[in-house]
PDB file of C-alpha atoms and ligand atoms in Angstrom:
ATOM      1  CA  MET A  15      36.904 -34.126  -0.370  1.00  0.00           C
ATOM      2  CA  LYS A  16      40.307 -33.567  -1.879  1.00  0.00           C
ATOM      3  CA  HIS A  17      41.377 -30.044  -2.765  1.00  0.00           C
ATOM      4  CA  ASN A  18      44.216 -30.557  -5.210  1.00  0.00           C
ATOM      5  CA  LEU A  19      45.681 -28.188  -7.745  1.00  0.00           C
ATOM      6  CA  PRO A  20      43.979 -29.222 -11.013  1.00  0.00           C
ATOM      7  CA  LYS A  21      46.315 -30.323 -13.818  1.00  0.00           C
ATOM      8  CA  LEU A  22      46.405 -27.986 -16.781  1.00  0.00           C
ATOM      9  CA  PRO A  23      44.831 -29.509 -19.914  1.00  0.00           C
ATOM     10  CA  TYR A  24      47.880 -28.308 -21.956  1.00  0.00           C
ATOM     11  CA  ASP A  25      51.601 -27.659 -21.458  1.00  0.00           C
ATOM     12  CA  TYR A  26      52.885 -24.502 -19.784  1.00  0.00           C
ATOM     13  CA  ASP A  27      54.249 -23.208 -23.091  1.00  0.00           C
ATOM     14  CA  ALA A  28      51.172 -24.179 -25.128  1.00  0.00           C
ATOM     15  CA  LEU A  29      49.543 -20.750 -25.018  1.00  0.00           C
ATOM     16  CA  GLU A  30      52.594 -18.864 -26.297  1.00  0.00           C
ATOM     17  CA  PRO A  31      52.937 -16.243 -27.617  1.00  0.00           C
ATOM     18  CA  VAL A  32      49.705 -15.006 -26.001  1.00  0.00           C
ATOM     19  CA  ILE A  33      50.706 -16.124 -22.497  1.00  0.00           C
ATOM     20  CA  ASP A  34      54.355 -17.038 -21.942  1.00  0.00           C
ATOM     21  CA  GLU A  35      55.563 -20.249 -20.301  1.00  0.00           C
ATOM     22  CA  GLN A  36      57.007 -18.583 -17.199  1.00  0.00           C
ATOM     23  CA  THR A  37      53.807 -16.679 -16.469  1.00  0.00           C
ATOM     24  CA  MET A  38      51.766 -19.873 -16.807  1.00  0.00           C
ATOM     25  CA  LEU A  39      54.155 -21.828 -14.573  1.00  0.00           C
ATOM     26  CA  ILE A  40      54.196 -19.238 -11.790  1.00  0.00           C
ATOM     27  CA  HIS A  41      50.490 -18.503 -12.108  1.00  0.00           C
ATOM     28  CA  HIS A  42      49.554 -22.175 -11.790  1.00  0.00           C
ATOM     29  CA  THR A  43      52.103 -23.590  -9.348  1.00  0.00           C
ATOM     30  CA  LYS A  44      52.541 -20.532  -7.104  1.00  0.00           C
ATOM     31  CA  HIS A  45      49.452 -18.319  -7.278  1.00  0.00           C
ATOM     32  CA  HIS A  46      46.751 -20.949  -7.778  1.00  0.00           C
ATOM     33  CA  GLN A  47      48.418 -23.423  -5.401  1.00  0.00           C
ATOM     34  CA  GLY A  48      48.799 -20.579  -2.903  1.00  0.00           C
ATOM     35  CA  TYR A  49      45.067 -19.837  -2.917  1.00  0.00           C
ATOM     36  CA  ILE A  50      44.276 -23.523  -2.374  1.00  0.00           C
ATOM     37  CA  ASN A  51      46.743 -23.761   0.522  1.00  0.00           C
ATOM     38  CA  LYS A  52      45.332 -20.639   2.165  1.00  0.00           C
ATOM     39  CA  TYR A  53      41.775 -21.866   1.652  1.00  0.00           C
ATOM     40  CA  LEU A  54      42.657 -25.129   3.407  1.00  0.00           C
ATOM     41  CA  ASN A  55      44.249 -23.148   6.251  1.00  0.00           C
ATOM     42  CA  ALA A  56      41.261 -20.814   6.567  1.00  0.00           C
ATOM     43  CA  LEU A  57      38.819 -23.724   6.872  1.00  0.00           C
ATOM     44  CA  GLU A  58      41.031 -26.145   8.775  1.00  0.00           C
ATOM     45  CA  GLY A  59      38.867 -28.497  10.850  1.00  0.00           C
ATOM     46  CA  SER A  60      35.619 -27.253   9.243  1.00  0.00           C
ATOM     47  CA  ASP A  61      33.229 -29.646   7.508  1.00  0.00           C
ATOM     48  CA  LEU A  62      32.902 -27.006   4.773  1.00  0.00           C
ATOM     49  CA  LEU A  63      36.014 -28.699   3.365  1.00  0.00           C
ATOM     50  CA  ASP A  64      33.801 -31.701   2.564  1.00  0.00           C
ATOM     51  CA  LYS A  65      32.127 -29.552  -0.095  1.00  0.00           C
ATOM     52  CA  ASP A  66      33.390 -28.349  -3.423  1.00  0.00           C
ATOM     53  CA  VAL A  67      34.621 -24.760  -3.244  1.00  0.00           C
ATOM     54  CA  GLU A  68      31.894 -23.655  -5.684  1.00  0.00           C
ATOM     55  CA  ALA A  69      29.164 -24.855  -3.305  1.00  0.00           C
ATOM     56  CA  VAL A  70      30.816 -22.986  -0.430  1.00  0.00           C
ATOM     57  CA  LEU A  71      31.108 -19.755  -2.450  1.00  0.00           C
ATOM     58  CA  ARG A  72      27.465 -19.975  -3.550  1.00  0.00           C
ATOM     59  CA  ASN A  73      26.364 -20.240   0.092  1.00  0.00           C
ATOM     60  CA  LEU A  74      28.554 -17.746   1.905  1.00  0.00           C
ATOM     61  CA  ASP A  75      25.895 -17.334   4.621  1.00  0.00           C
ATOM     62  CA  ASP A  76      26.856 -20.827   5.804  1.00  0.00           C
ATOM     63  CA  VAL A  77      30.451 -19.701   6.417  1.00  0.00           C
ATOM     64  CA  PRO A  78      31.168 -18.419   9.943  1.00  0.00           C
ATOM     65  CA  ASP A  79      31.458 -14.606  10.060  1.00  0.00           C
ATOM     66  CA  LYS A  80      35.095 -14.556  11.026  1.00  0.00           C
ATOM     67  CA  LYS A  81      36.096 -16.899   8.173  1.00  0.00           C
ATOM     68  CA  ARG A  82      33.901 -15.386   5.466  1.00  0.00           C
ATOM     69  CA  GLN A  83      36.316 -12.800   4.057  1.00  0.00           C
ATOM     70  CA  ALA A  84      39.145 -15.339   3.974  1.00  0.00           C
ATOM     71  CA  VAL A  85      36.887 -17.764   2.084  1.00  0.00           C
ATOM     72  CA  ILE A  86      35.881 -15.038  -0.387  1.00  0.00           C
ATOM     73  CA  ASN A  87      39.546 -14.223  -1.045  1.00  0.00           C
ATOM     74  CA  THR A  88      41.156 -17.656  -1.036  1.00  0.00           C
ATOM     75  CA  GLY A  89      38.197 -19.784  -2.148  1.00  0.00           C
ATOM     76  CA  GLY A  90      37.578 -17.228  -4.881  1.00  0.00           C
ATOM     77  CA  GLY A  91      41.180 -17.536  -6.050  1.00  0.00           C
ATOM     78  CA  TYR A  92      40.865 -21.324  -5.950  1.00  0.00           C
ATOM     79  CA  TYR A  93      37.608 -21.380  -7.956  1.00  0.00           C
ATOM     80  CA  ASN A  94      38.362 -18.544 -10.401  1.00  0.00           C
ATOM     81  CA  HIS A  95      41.663 -20.011 -11.577  1.00  0.00           C
ATOM     82  CA  ARG A  96      40.156 -23.486 -11.950  1.00  0.00           C
ATOM     83  CA  LEU A  97      37.624 -21.994 -14.360  1.00  0.00           C
ATOM     84  CA  PHE A  98      40.289 -19.859 -16.085  1.00  0.00           C
ATOM     85  CA  TRP A  99      42.569 -22.781 -17.049  1.00  0.00           C
ATOM     86  CA  GLU A 100      39.597 -24.663 -18.460  1.00  0.00           C
ATOM     87  CA  ILE A 101      38.443 -21.932 -20.789  1.00  0.00           C
ATOM     88  CA  LEU A 102      41.887 -21.512 -22.403  1.00  0.00           C
ATOM     89  CA  THR A 103      43.296 -23.644 -25.205  1.00  0.00           C
ATOM     90  CA  PRO A 104      45.957 -23.486 -27.920  1.00  0.00           C
ATOM     91  CA  LYS A 105      43.473 -25.129 -30.347  1.00  0.00           C
ATOM     92  CA  ASP A 106      41.028 -23.475 -32.701  1.00  0.00           C
ATOM     93  CA  THR A 107      37.562 -23.968 -31.291  1.00  0.00           C
ATOM     94  CA  GLU A 108      34.117 -22.758 -32.237  1.00  0.00           C
ATOM     95  CA  LEU A 109      31.104 -21.526 -30.325  1.00  0.00           C
ATOM     96  CA  SER A 110      28.070 -23.800 -30.312  1.00  0.00           C
ATOM     97  CA  LYS A 111      24.979 -22.654 -32.211  1.00  0.00           C
ATOM     98  CA  ASP A 112      23.138 -22.200 -28.902  1.00  0.00           C
ATOM     99  CA  LEU A 113      25.797 -19.916 -27.460  1.00  0.00           C
ATOM    100  CA  THR A 114      26.065 -17.962 -30.726  1.00  0.00           C
ATOM    101  CA  HIS A 115      22.304 -17.378 -30.681  1.00  0.00           C
ATOM    102  CA  ALA A 116      22.342 -16.325 -27.033  1.00  0.00           C
ATOM    103  CA  ILE A 117      25.191 -13.856 -27.642  1.00  0.00           C
ATOM    104  CA  ASP A 118      23.348 -12.373 -30.640  1.00  0.00           C
ATOM    105  CA  ARG A 119      20.139 -12.163 -28.602  1.00  0.00           C
ATOM    106  CA  ASP A 120      21.695 -10.503 -25.546  1.00  0.00           C
ATOM    107  CA  PHE A 121      24.467  -8.365 -27.075  1.00  0.00           C
ATOM    108  CA  GLY A 122      23.282  -7.853 -30.657  1.00  0.00           C
ATOM    109  CA  SER A 123      26.401  -9.433 -32.155  1.00  0.00           C
ATOM    110  CA  PHE A 124      29.608 -11.221 -31.208  1.00  0.00           C
ATOM    111  CA  ASP A 125      31.549  -7.996 -31.848  1.00  0.00           C
ATOM    112  CA  ASN A 126      29.351  -6.105 -29.397  1.00  0.00           C
ATOM    113  CA  PHE A 127      29.872  -8.825 -26.813  1.00  0.00           C
ATOM    114  CA  LYS A 128      33.636  -8.696 -27.347  1.00  0.00           C
ATOM    115  CA  LYS A 129      33.627  -4.925 -26.990  1.00  0.00           C
ATOM    116  CA  GLU A 130      31.599  -5.030 -23.772  1.00  0.00           C
ATOM    117  CA  PHE A 131      33.684  -7.822 -22.260  1.00  0.00           C
ATOM    118  CA  SER A 132      36.958  -6.108 -23.212  1.00  0.00           C
ATOM    119  CA  THR A 133      35.796  -2.799 -21.760  1.00  0.00           C
ATOM    120  CA  ALA A 134      34.844  -4.509 -18.496  1.00  0.00           C
ATOM    121  CA  ALA A 135      38.302  -6.117 -18.375  1.00  0.00           C
ATOM    122  CA  LYS A 136      40.133  -2.893 -19.231  1.00  0.00           C
ATOM    123  CA  THR A 137      38.218  -0.719 -16.784  1.00  0.00           C
ATOM    124  CA  GLN A 138      38.299  -3.056 -13.774  1.00  0.00           C
ATOM    125  CA  PHE A 139      40.341  -0.806 -11.505  1.00  0.00           C
ATOM    126  CA  GLY A 140      43.274  -2.604  -9.931  1.00  0.00           C
ATOM    127  CA  SER A 141      43.166  -6.382  -9.623  1.00  0.00           C
ATOM    128  CA  GLY A 142      40.153  -8.451 -10.544  1.00  0.00           C
ATOM    129  CA  TRP A 143      38.271 -10.317 -13.227  1.00  0.00           C
ATOM    130  CA  ALA A 144      35.832  -9.715 -16.082  1.00  0.00           C
ATOM    131  CA  TRP A 145      33.144 -12.332 -16.647  1.00  0.00           C
ATOM    132  CA  LEU A 146      30.513 -13.638 -18.990  1.00  0.00           C
ATOM    133  CA  VAL A 147      27.772 -15.019 -16.767  1.00  0.00           C
ATOM    134  CA  VAL A 148      24.436 -16.770 -17.218  1.00  0.00           C
ATOM    135  CA  THR A 149      21.813 -15.141 -14.999  1.00  0.00           C
ATOM    136  CA  PRO A 150      19.086 -17.136 -13.195  1.00  0.00           C
ATOM    137  CA  GLU A 151      16.732 -15.988 -16.014  1.00  0.00           C
ATOM    138  CA  LYS A 152      19.181 -17.642 -18.463  1.00  0.00           C
ATOM    139  CA  ASN A 153      20.366 -14.370 -19.952  1.00  0.00           C
ATOM    140  CA  LEU A 154      24.000 -13.645 -20.745  1.00  0.00           C
ATOM    141  CA  LYS A 155      25.583 -10.722 -18.967  1.00  0.00           C
ATOM    142  CA  VAL A 156      29.055  -9.172 -18.774  1.00  0.00           C
ATOM    143  CA  THR A 157      30.261  -8.120 -15.367  1.00  0.00           C
ATOM    144  CA  SER A 158      33.493  -7.634 -13.444  1.00  0.00           C
ATOM    145  CA  THR A 159      34.632  -8.231  -9.878  1.00  0.00           C
ATOM    146  CA  PRO A 160      37.491  -6.855  -7.783  1.00  0.00           C
ATOM    147  CA  ASN A 161      40.183  -9.016  -6.170  1.00  0.00           C
ATOM    148  CA  GLN A 162      39.164 -12.711  -6.211  1.00  0.00           C
ATOM    149  CA  ASP A 163      35.452 -12.035  -5.761  1.00  0.00           C
ATOM    150  CA  THR A 164      33.204 -14.386  -7.744  1.00  0.00           C
ATOM    151  CA  PRO A 165      30.161 -13.203  -9.744  1.00  0.00           C
ATOM    152  CA  PHE A 166      27.644 -15.695  -8.298  1.00  0.00           C
ATOM    153  CA  SER A 167      25.376 -12.908  -7.015  1.00  0.00           C
ATOM    154  CA  ILE A 168      24.749 -12.007 -10.685  1.00  0.00           C
ATOM    155  CA  GLY A 169      25.005 -15.391 -12.357  1.00  0.00           C
ATOM    156  CA  THR A 170      27.066 -18.468 -13.121  1.00  0.00           C
ATOM    157  CA  PRO A 171      30.368 -17.585 -14.796  1.00  0.00           C
ATOM    158  CA  ILE A 172      31.055 -19.424 -18.074  1.00  0.00           C
ATOM    159  CA  LEU A 173      34.069 -17.342 -19.210  1.00  0.00           C
ATOM    160  CA  GLY A 174      36.443 -15.143 -17.246  1.00  0.00           C
ATOM    161  CA  ILE A 175      39.658 -13.204 -17.727  1.00  0.00           C
ATOM    162  CA  ASP A 176      42.137 -12.675 -14.936  1.00  0.00           C
ATOM    163  CA  VAL A 177      43.308  -9.058 -15.060  1.00  0.00           C
ATOM    164  CA  TRP A 178      45.618  -9.226 -12.043  1.00  0.00           C
ATOM    165  CA  GLU A 179      49.044  -8.064 -13.188  1.00  0.00           C
ATOM    166  CA  HIS A 180      50.472 -11.498 -12.321  1.00  0.00           C
ATOM    167  CA  ALA A 181      48.439 -12.858 -15.260  1.00  0.00           C
ATOM    168  CA  TYR A 182      50.150 -10.768 -17.923  1.00  0.00           C
ATOM    169  CA  TYR A 183      52.903  -8.476 -16.615  1.00  0.00           C
ATOM    170  CA  LEU A 184      55.988 -10.385 -17.871  1.00  0.00           C
ATOM    171  CA  ASN A 185      54.780 -10.231 -21.475  1.00  0.00           C
ATOM    172  CA  TYR A 186      52.681  -7.087 -21.538  1.00  0.00           C
ATOM    173  CA  GLN A 187      53.841  -4.878 -18.627  1.00  0.00           C
ATOM    174  CA  ASN A 188      51.309  -2.038 -18.384  1.00  0.00           C
ATOM    175  CA  LYS A 189      49.592  -2.924 -21.696  1.00  0.00           C
ATOM    176  CA  ARG A 190      46.522  -4.650 -20.303  1.00  0.00           C
ATOM    177  CA  PRO A 191      44.456  -3.879 -23.456  1.00  0.00           C
ATOM    178  CA  ASP A 192      46.921  -5.897 -25.607  1.00  0.00           C
ATOM    179  CA  TYR A 193      46.639  -8.874 -23.256  1.00  0.00           C
ATOM    180  CA  ILE A 194      42.846  -8.680 -23.440  1.00  0.00           C
ATOM    181  CA  GLU A 195      42.852  -8.498 -27.240  1.00  0.00           C
ATOM    182  CA  ASN A 196      45.179 -11.510 -27.493  1.00  0.00           C
ATOM    183  CA  PHE A 197      43.210 -13.453 -24.879  1.00  0.00           C
ATOM    184  CA  PHE A 198      40.447 -13.834 -27.476  1.00  0.00           C
ATOM    185  CA  LYS A 199      42.857 -15.982 -29.577  1.00  0.00           C
ATOM    186  CA  ILE A 200      43.118 -18.653 -26.866  1.00  0.00           C
ATOM    187  CA  ILE A 201      39.545 -18.970 -25.602  1.00  0.00           C
ATOM    188  CA  ASN A 202      38.271 -22.532 -25.567  1.00  0.00           C
ATOM    189  CA  TRP A 203      34.838 -21.875 -27.047  1.00  0.00           C
ATOM    190  CA  GLU A 204      33.939 -25.565 -26.905  1.00  0.00           C
ATOM    191  CA  GLN A 205      34.391 -25.470 -23.139  1.00  0.00           C
ATOM    192  CA  VAL A 206      32.560 -22.147 -22.794  1.00  0.00           C
ATOM    193  CA  SER A 207      29.686 -23.623 -24.830  1.00  0.00           C
ATOM    194  CA  LYS A 208      29.603 -26.604 -22.442  1.00  0.00           C
ATOM    195  CA  ASN A 209      29.651 -24.258 -19.469  1.00  0.00           C
ATOM    196  CA  PHE A 210      26.723 -22.405 -21.041  1.00  0.00           C
ATOM    197  CA  ILE A 211      24.646 -25.595 -21.255  1.00  0.00           C
ATOM    198  CA  ASN A 212      25.489 -26.552 -17.672  1.00  0.00           C
ATOM    199  CA  ALA A 213      24.918 -23.097 -16.148  1.00  0.00           C
TER     200      ALA A 213
HETATM  201 MN1  MN3 B 323      45.548 -15.062 -11.217  1.00  0.00          MN
END
């Protein structure tokens, strides 16, 4: 199958002022493209390239030992950013009733969820991601991962925030908490609600 850099569903400057045009351009065309290129290199000649990267990451036991860490790093970067672009939007969107109910059930309230997610994002030491995942029991859970690790061992991610400095440094420098707070203004809740149904 083809492993192309996915087109963004909006312009590079569409998420300003939350995320600036230059950050989006570099993040998409350099970082994300770089992970895809390195993933293709790591698995060159392997029939694992016939599968979608998500299927490969969900079945890491099928990856040869000496390629596994490279797949975790580069395939993770490939997959994580693909999800990240999808769950952002410049438009005002709303959570579905189902997702609202599930958040209330599992976190008590949307505010509690936001607090827990933001704390996970703030306290992820160094580079990584914070996630909202759907567990196999269909519960919502907040978690975080280092580097480009994916959260599949805990559940299917439906929302994630990239807290690598490359995601925010031009605009926010060391102020990761401000980036996280503003991130909530550009979440595509329609897409997250779809992800919730499909998880
Ligand atoms: Mn990134």
